[in-house]
Amino acid sequence: MREIQTVGVVGAGVMGIGVSQNLAQTGHQVILVDVSEDILNHAKQEIRNNVRFQGFFQKNSEAESPDDILNKIKFSTNYKFLEDAEFVVENVTEKWDLKKEVYAQLDAICPEKTAFAANTSAISITRIASVTKRATRVVGMHFMNPVPMKPMVEMIRGHHTSDETIETAKKMLAQMGKECIIVNDSPGFVSNRVLMLTINEAIFILQDQVASIEEVDKIFKTCFGHKMGPLETADLIGLDTILFSIEVLYESFNDSKYRPCPLLKKMVDAGLHGRKSGKGFYAYSNPN
Ligand code: NAD
């Protein structure tokens, strides 16, 4: 019997879809909340496609069907259903003004003992916890994308996060088949303080016409053995999310090294958000 059965997932974008699918595939009941029916329908379709696609590669004929998985997820625009959640993973847009409102709502609706895991790219967990009355039960859970395929999570201990919450979060991840590396709170944590600067600088290189998109990525893949180059990685994450994250770092450290590249801003304004929009640095026939 799992210790945590029912998990709330807030935000049904790239990460919320992956987290919900992973949770349902590891036997949890999921309550997935976003702001519109259209977004939820898109999430439903994505999960159906992903599970079907996974099925092609699984020899195990016992594997659950897309319908079995979708039956474990309640899709809703109503936050009220989250009162049944024993644990909540928040995955809304990387904008402080939005997240702040979301946590105030969650704090009012969820039982006092429910822990909140923030799947943010860069916002300080201590800052997020400050808008709730349960700072000891707020933790950072930085999942990697695509969530069902990535076994490691960067877990962030906020200033007030209790040992009990860390243990609960570890159990939650173990139930999802994942391990974690725990780090102290600082904007961007370890991963994105480095990665966002790298991606932003790769975009400056492109803007300065030092090399082509393919050449930039190829140098990282062939010279350093990275599986993906920085521009491919940017497309996978979402260029809007990259811009919001680097803006959070800029605002948090007041350091000009985090200023976003004008080409990144222009691409986001043009709707070139990467894989999820069908076009970023590369074009995709199958947007997710
Ligand atoms: P996304 O833009 O794909 O999805 C964000 C979702 O949040 C959207 O569906 C949006 O409608 C929803 N949302 C906005 N306001 C809401 C509200 N008030 N209530 C409920 N839902 C709301 O973004 P994403 O890539 O899924 O990122 C989500 C979070 O995860 C961000 O904080 C991001 O930094 C973080 N993250 C992203 C990645 C990545 O690779 N994309 C990896 C790790 C963490």
Short mmCIF file of C-alpha atoms and ligand atoms in Angstrom, two decimals:
data_model
loop_
_atom_site.label_atom_id
_atom_site.label_comp_id
_atom_site.label_asym_id
_atom_site.label_seq_id
_atom_site.Cartn_x
_atom_site.Cartn_y
_atom_site.Cartn_z
CA MET A 1 0.00 0.00 0.00
CA ARG A 2 1.43 3.36 -1.00
CA GLU A 3 1.83 5.93 1.75
CA ILE A 4 0.55 8.71 -0.52
CA GLN A 5 -2.38 7.72 -2.75
CA THR A 6 -3.89 10.93 -4.07
CA VAL A 7 -1.70 13.63 -5.55
CA GLY A 8 -2.75 17.06 -6.81
CA VAL A 9 -0.95 18.38 -9.88
CA VAL A 10 -1.37 22.07 -10.69
CA GLY A 11 -0.55 23.21 -14.23
CA ALA A 12 -1.12 20.91 -17.21
CA GLY A 13 1.65 22.13 -19.52
CA VAL A 14 4.83 20.29 -20.52
CA MET A 15 5.76 19.38 -16.92
CA GLY A 16 2.27 18.89 -15.46
CA ILE A 17 1.51 16.39 -18.24
CA GLY A 18 4.70 14.43 -17.53
CA VAL A 19 4.23 14.47 -13.74
CA SER A 20 0.57 13.36 -13.99
CA GLN A 21 1.39 10.55 -16.42
CA ASN A 22 4.28 9.34 -14.25
CA LEU A 23 2.12 9.42 -11.11
CA ALA A 24 -0.77 7.54 -12.75
CA GLN A 25 1.62 4.95 -14.19
CA THR A 26 2.97 4.30 -10.71
CA GLY A 27 -0.46 3.66 -9.22
CA HIS A 28 -1.49 7.08 -7.86
CA GLN A 29 -4.81 8.85 -8.18
CA VAL A 30 -4.18 12.27 -9.71
CA ILE A 31 -6.18 15.51 -9.61
CA LEU A 32 -4.86 17.67 -12.47
CA VAL A 33 -5.89 21.32 -12.42
CA ASP A 34 -5.36 24.04 -15.03
CA VAL A 35 -7.19 27.20 -16.04
CA SER A 36 -9.10 26.04 -19.15
CA GLU A 37 -10.88 22.99 -20.55
CA ASP A 38 -8.93 23.36 -23.80
CA ILE A 39 -5.62 23.03 -21.99
CA LEU A 40 -6.89 20.01 -20.05
CA ASN A 41 -8.15 18.35 -23.24
CA HIS A 42 -4.76 18.89 -24.83
CA ALA A 43 -3.11 17.35 -21.75
CA LYS A 44 -5.44 14.34 -21.96
CA GLN A 45 -4.53 13.83 -25.62
CA GLU A 46 -0.81 14.18 -24.90
CA ILE A 47 -0.94 11.59 -22.13
CA ARG A 48 -2.90 9.23 -24.39
CA ASN A 49 -0.28 9.63 -27.16
CA ASN A 50 2.65 9.25 -24.78
CA VAL A 51 1.30 6.07 -23.17
CA ARG A 52 0.44 4.59 -26.55
CA PHE A 53 3.92 5.45 -27.84
CA GLN A 54 5.55 3.86 -24.76
CA GLY A 55 3.45 0.74 -25.40
CA PHE A 56 5.18 0.20 -28.77
CA PHE A 57 8.48 -0.32 -26.95
CA GLN A 58 7.19 -2.40 -24.03
CA LYS A 59 7.35 -6.16 -24.31
CA ASN A 60 5.12 -6.49 -21.24
CA SER A 61 1.60 -7.12 -22.52
CA GLU A 62 0.29 -6.44 -18.98
CA ALA A 63 1.22 -2.73 -19.35
CA GLU A 64 -1.74 -0.46 -18.68
CA SER A 65 -3.60 1.01 -21.65
CA PRO A 66 -3.99 4.78 -22.21
CA ASP A 67 -7.57 4.51 -20.91
CA ASP A 68 -6.43 2.73 -17.72
CA ILE A 69 -3.95 5.56 -17.10
CA LEU A 70 -6.42 8.34 -17.95
CA ASN A 71 -9.01 6.79 -15.61
CA LYS A 72 -6.67 7.52 -12.70
CA ILE A 73 -6.53 11.23 -13.54
CA LYS A 74 -9.29 13.67 -12.71
CA PHE A 75 -8.99 16.68 -15.05
CA SER A 76 -10.52 19.88 -13.68
CA THR A 77 -10.44 23.66 -13.73
CA ASN A 78 -11.75 23.67 -10.15
CA TYR A 79 -9.12 24.04 -7.42
CA LYS A 80 -11.65 22.81 -4.86
CA PHE A 81 -10.97 19.17 -5.82
CA LEU A 82 -7.45 19.63 -4.46
CA GLU A 83 -8.85 19.44 -0.93
CA ASP A 84 -8.54 15.65 -1.37
CA ALA A 85 -4.84 15.77 -2.26
CA GLU A 86 -2.36 14.35 0.24
CA PHE A 87 0.54 15.91 -1.67
CA VAL A 88 0.60 18.63 -4.36
CA VAL A 89 3.10 19.14 -7.19
CA GLU A 90 2.83 22.66 -8.63
CA ASN A 91 3.89 23.17 -12.29
CA VAL A 92 2.41 26.51 -13.36
CA THR A 93 4.09 29.05 -15.65
CA GLU A 94 7.44 30.37 -14.34
CA LYS A 95 6.06 33.78 -13.34
CA TRP A 96 6.19 34.91 -9.74
CA ASP A 97 2.91 36.86 -9.94
CA LEU A 98 1.08 33.72 -11.10
CA LYS A 99 2.75 31.31 -8.68
CA LYS A 100 2.10 33.65 -5.74
CA GLU A 101 -1.66 33.54 -6.42
CA VAL A 102 -1.64 29.79 -6.95
CA TYR A 103 0.05 29.13 -3.58
CA ALA A 104 -2.38 31.42 -1.76
CA GLN A 105 -5.26 29.40 -3.24
CA LEU A 106 -3.64 26.06 -2.47
CA ASP A 107 -2.93 27.13 1.09
CA ALA A 108 -6.59 28.05 1.60
CA ILE A 109 -7.97 24.82 0.08
CA CYS A 110 -5.62 21.98 0.99
CA PRO A 111 -5.57 20.30 4.42
CA GLU A 112 -2.91 21.66 6.75
CA LYS A 113 -0.84 18.46 6.60
CA THR A 114 -0.59 18.44 2.78
CA ALA A 115 2.93 19.19 1.54
CA PHE A 116 3.52 21.37 -1.53
CA ALA A 117 6.30 20.55 -3.99
CA ALA A 118 7.25 23.42 -6.30
CA ASN A 119 8.46 22.26 -9.69
CA THR A 120 9.97 25.65 -10.49
CA SER A 121 13.02 26.25 -12.69
CA ALA A 122 14.49 29.14 -10.76
CA ILE A 123 12.25 30.75 -8.13
CA SER A 124 13.53 30.50 -4.56
CA ILE A 125 11.64 27.89 -2.53
CA THR A 126 11.90 30.11 0.56
CA ARG A 127 10.15 32.87 -1.39
CA ILE A 128 7.38 30.50 -2.50
CA ALA A 129 6.94 29.18 1.05
CA SER A 130 6.60 32.74 2.37
CA VAL A 131 3.17 33.17 0.77
CA THR A 132 1.81 30.11 2.61
CA LYS A 133 1.16 29.41 6.28
CA ARG A 134 2.98 26.07 5.98
CA ALA A 135 6.59 27.02 5.19
CA THR A 136 7.87 23.82 6.83
CA ARG A 137 5.82 21.76 4.36
CA VAL A 138 7.02 23.45 1.14
CA VAL A 139 9.88 21.84 -0.78
CA GLY A 140 11.42 22.26 -4.22
CA MET A 141 11.02 19.27 -6.55
CA HIS A 142 12.76 20.13 -9.79
CA PHE A 143 11.78 17.37 -12.20
CA MET A 144 13.67 16.82 -15.43
CA ASN A 145 11.94 16.76 -18.82
CA PRO A 146 10.49 14.40 -20.10
CA VAL A 147 9.42 13.46 -16.56
CA PRO A 148 8.50 9.76 -17.07
CA MET A 149 11.93 9.07 -18.63
CA LYS A 150 14.15 10.87 -16.10
CA PRO A 151 15.03 8.97 -12.92
CA MET A 152 16.71 11.85 -11.05
CA VAL A 153 15.18 14.94 -9.44
CA GLU A 154 16.90 17.99 -7.92
CA MET A 155 15.24 18.47 -4.53
CA ILE A 156 15.56 21.87 -2.86
CA ARG A 157 15.40 22.48 0.87
CA GLY A 158 13.85 25.89 1.53
CA HIS A 159 14.90 27.87 4.61
CA HIS A 160 12.01 26.44 6.69
CA THR A 161 11.53 23.04 4.98
CA SER A 162 11.35 20.39 7.72
CA ASP A 163 13.18 17.04 7.72
CA GLU A 164 9.76 15.40 7.81
CA THR A 165 8.77 17.12 4.55
CA ILE A 166 12.05 16.08 2.91
CA GLU A 167 11.35 12.47 3.95
CA THR A 168 7.76 12.65 2.62
CA ALA A 169 9.01 14.11 -0.66
CA LYS A 170 11.65 11.37 -0.96
CA LYS A 171 8.99 8.70 -0.39
CA MET A 172 6.79 10.35 -2.99
CA LEU A 173 9.64 10.24 -5.51
CA ALA A 174 10.49 6.64 -4.63
CA GLN A 175 6.86 5.74 -5.32
CA MET A 176 7.33 7.36 -8.75
CA GLY A 177 10.50 5.31 -9.33
CA LYS A 178 12.84 8.26 -8.83
CA GLU A 179 15.78 9.32 -6.71
CA CYS A 180 16.89 12.80 -5.78
CA ILE A 181 19.88 14.99 -5.04
CA ILE A 182 19.12 17.47 -2.25
CA VAL A 183 20.55 20.99 -2.48
CA ASN A 184 20.14 24.18 -0.47
CA ASP A 185 17.86 26.96 -1.65
CA SER A 186 19.20 29.60 -4.03
CA PRO A 187 17.52 30.93 -7.20
CA GLY A 188 18.09 28.50 -10.09
CA PHE A 189 19.46 25.93 -7.59
CA VAL A 190 22.42 24.07 -9.15
CA SER A 191 21.03 22.92 -12.50
CA ASN A 192 19.44 26.06 -13.86
CA ARG A 193 21.92 28.59 -12.49
CA VAL A 194 24.37 26.92 -14.87
CA LEU A 195 22.06 25.68 -17.65
CA MET A 196 20.09 28.91 -18.18
CA LEU A 197 23.30 30.94 -18.52
CA THR A 198 24.68 28.38 -20.97
CA ILE A 199 21.55 28.42 -23.12
CA ASN A 200 21.31 32.22 -23.00
CA GLU A 201 24.96 32.53 -24.06
CA ALA A 202 24.44 29.99 -26.88
CA ILE A 203 21.64 32.26 -28.15
CA PHE A 204 24.00 35.29 -27.97
CA ILE A 205 26.48 33.28 -30.07
CA LEU A 206 23.77 32.71 -32.64
CA GLN A 207 22.78 36.38 -32.54
CA ASP A 208 26.43 37.36 -33.09
CA GLN A 209 26.55 34.99 -36.11
CA VAL A 210 29.54 33.11 -34.73
CA ALA A 211 28.08 29.76 -35.82
CA SER A 212 24.84 28.21 -37.08
CA ILE A 213 22.23 26.53 -34.87
CA GLU A 214 23.40 23.07 -35.96
CA GLU A 215 27.08 23.93 -35.45
CA VAL A 216 26.51 25.23 -31.92
CA ASP A 217 24.67 22.04 -30.93
CA LYS A 218 27.13 19.77 -32.75
CA ILE A 219 30.10 21.19 -30.81
CA PHE A 220 28.46 20.24 -27.50
CA LYS A 221 27.46 16.78 -28.75
CA THR A 222 30.62 15.74 -30.53
CA CYS A 223 33.27 17.60 -28.50
CA PHE A 224 31.75 17.21 -25.01
CA GLY A 225 29.65 14.07 -25.48
CA HIS A 226 26.42 15.81 -24.44
CA LYS A 227 23.30 14.00 -25.63
CA MET A 228 21.75 17.28 -26.76
CA GLY A 229 23.16 20.69 -27.61
CA PRO A 230 22.04 23.86 -25.72
CA LEU A 231 19.68 25.03 -28.48
CA GLU A 232 17.97 21.63 -28.80
CA THR A 233 17.66 21.64 -25.02
CA ALA A 234 16.09 25.10 -25.14
CA ASP A 235 13.49 23.85 -27.63
CA LEU A 236 12.70 20.88 -25.37
CA ILE A 237 12.28 23.05 -22.26
CA GLY A 238 10.30 25.79 -24.04
CA LEU A 239 11.78 29.17 -25.01
CA ASP A 240 9.15 31.02 -22.96
CA THR A 241 10.16 29.02 -19.88
CA ILE A 242 13.85 29.77 -20.59
CA LEU A 243 13.10 33.50 -20.84
CA PHE A 244 11.00 33.54 -17.64
CA SER A 245 13.69 31.57 -15.77
CA ILE A 246 16.55 33.84 -16.82
CA GLU A 247 14.38 36.84 -15.87
CA VAL A 248 13.88 35.30 -12.42
CA LEU A 249 17.66 34.87 -12.07
CA TYR A 250 18.28 38.46 -13.22
CA GLU A 251 15.77 39.82 -10.74
CA SER A 252 16.92 37.54 -7.90
CA PHE A 253 20.68 38.23 -8.11
CA ASN A 254 20.54 41.76 -9.59
CA ASP A 255 23.47 40.64 -11.71
CA SER A 256 23.76 41.69 -15.36
CA LYS A 257 25.24 38.33 -16.34
CA TYR A 258 21.65 37.04 -16.32
CA ARG A 259 20.29 39.60 -18.80
CA PRO A 260 18.20 37.77 -21.40
CA CYS A 261 19.50 37.73 -24.97
CA PRO A 262 17.39 40.02 -27.24
CA LEU A 263 17.09 37.21 -29.80
CA LEU A 264 15.49 34.98 -27.12
CA LYS A 265 12.97 37.74 -26.32
CA LYS A 266 12.21 38.23 -30.00
CA MET A 267 11.63 34.51 -30.58
CA VAL A 268 9.27 34.30 -27.61
CA ASP A 269 7.35 37.34 -28.88
CA ALA A 270 7.12 35.65 -32.28
CA GLY A 271 5.55 32.55 -30.71
CA LEU A 272 8.59 30.38 -31.44
CA HIS A 273 8.43 28.51 -28.13
CA GLY A 274 10.21 25.33 -29.22
CA ARG A 275 8.80 21.81 -29.42
CA LYS A 276 5.51 22.64 -27.75
CA SER A 277 4.64 25.26 -30.40
CA GLY A 278 6.05 23.26 -33.34
CA LYS A 279 8.94 25.66 -33.95
CA GLY A 280 11.86 27.11 -32.03
CA PHE A 281 15.44 26.84 -33.23
CA TYR A 282 14.29 23.73 -35.10
CA ALA A 283 10.94 22.76 -36.67
CA TYR A 284 8.87 19.85 -35.29
CA SER A 285 6.21 17.93 -37.16
CA ASN A 286 4.86 16.52 -33.91
CA PRO A 287 4.62 19.29 -31.31
CA ASN A 288 4.04 18.19 -27.70
P1 NAD B 1 4.05 25.36 -19.66
O1 NAD B 1 3.98 26.76 -20.17
O2 NAD B 1 4.13 24.24 -20.64
O3 NAD B 1 2.80 25.06 -18.70
C1 NAD B 1 2.41 25.90 -17.66
C2 NAD B 1 0.94 25.63 -17.36
O4 NAD B 1 0.54 26.36 -16.19
C3 NAD B 1 0.00 26.08 -18.50
O5 NAD B 1 -0.79 24.99 -18.94
C4 NAD B 1 -0.84 27.16 -17.84
O6 NAD B 1 -2.16 27.24 -18.34
C5 NAD B 1 -0.81 26.72 -16.39
N1 NAD B 1 -1.23 27.76 -15.46
C6 NAD B 1 -0.97 29.09 -15.50
N2 NAD B 1 -1.58 29.72 -14.48
C7 NAD B 1 -2.25 28.76 -13.78
C8 NAD B 1 -3.08 28.78 -12.63
N3 NAD B 1 -3.36 29.92 -12.00
N4 NAD B 1 -3.61 27.60 -12.20
C9 NAD B 1 -3.35 26.44 -12.84
N5 NAD B 1 -2.58 26.37 -13.94
C10 NAD B 1 -2.02 27.51 -14.40
O7 NAD B 1 5.30 25.32 -18.67
P2 NAD B 1 6.11 24.04 -18.15
O8 NAD B 1 7.29 23.84 -19.03
O9 NAD B 1 5.19 22.92 -17.88
O10 NAD B 1 6.67 24.63 -16.77
C11 NAD B 1 5.90 24.58 -15.59
C12 NAD B 1 6.82 24.83 -14.41
O11 NAD B 1 7.83 23.80 -14.39
C13 NAD B 1 7.57 26.16 -14.51
O12 NAD B 1 7.74 26.69 -13.23
C14 NAD B 1 8.90 25.74 -15.12
O13 NAD B 1 9.91 26.64 -14.83
C15 NAD B 1 9.12 24.39 -14.45
N6 NAD B 1 9.99 23.45 -15.15
C16 NAD B 1 9.98 23.35 -16.51
C17 NAD B 1 10.81 22.41 -17.13
C18 NAD B 1 10.81 22.23 -18.62
O14 NAD B 1 11.69 21.53 -19.16
N7 NAD B 1 9.86 22.77 -19.35
C19 NAD B 1 11.63 21.56 -16.35
C20 NAD B 1 11.58 21.68 -14.94
C21 NAD B 1 10.76 22.63 -14.36
#
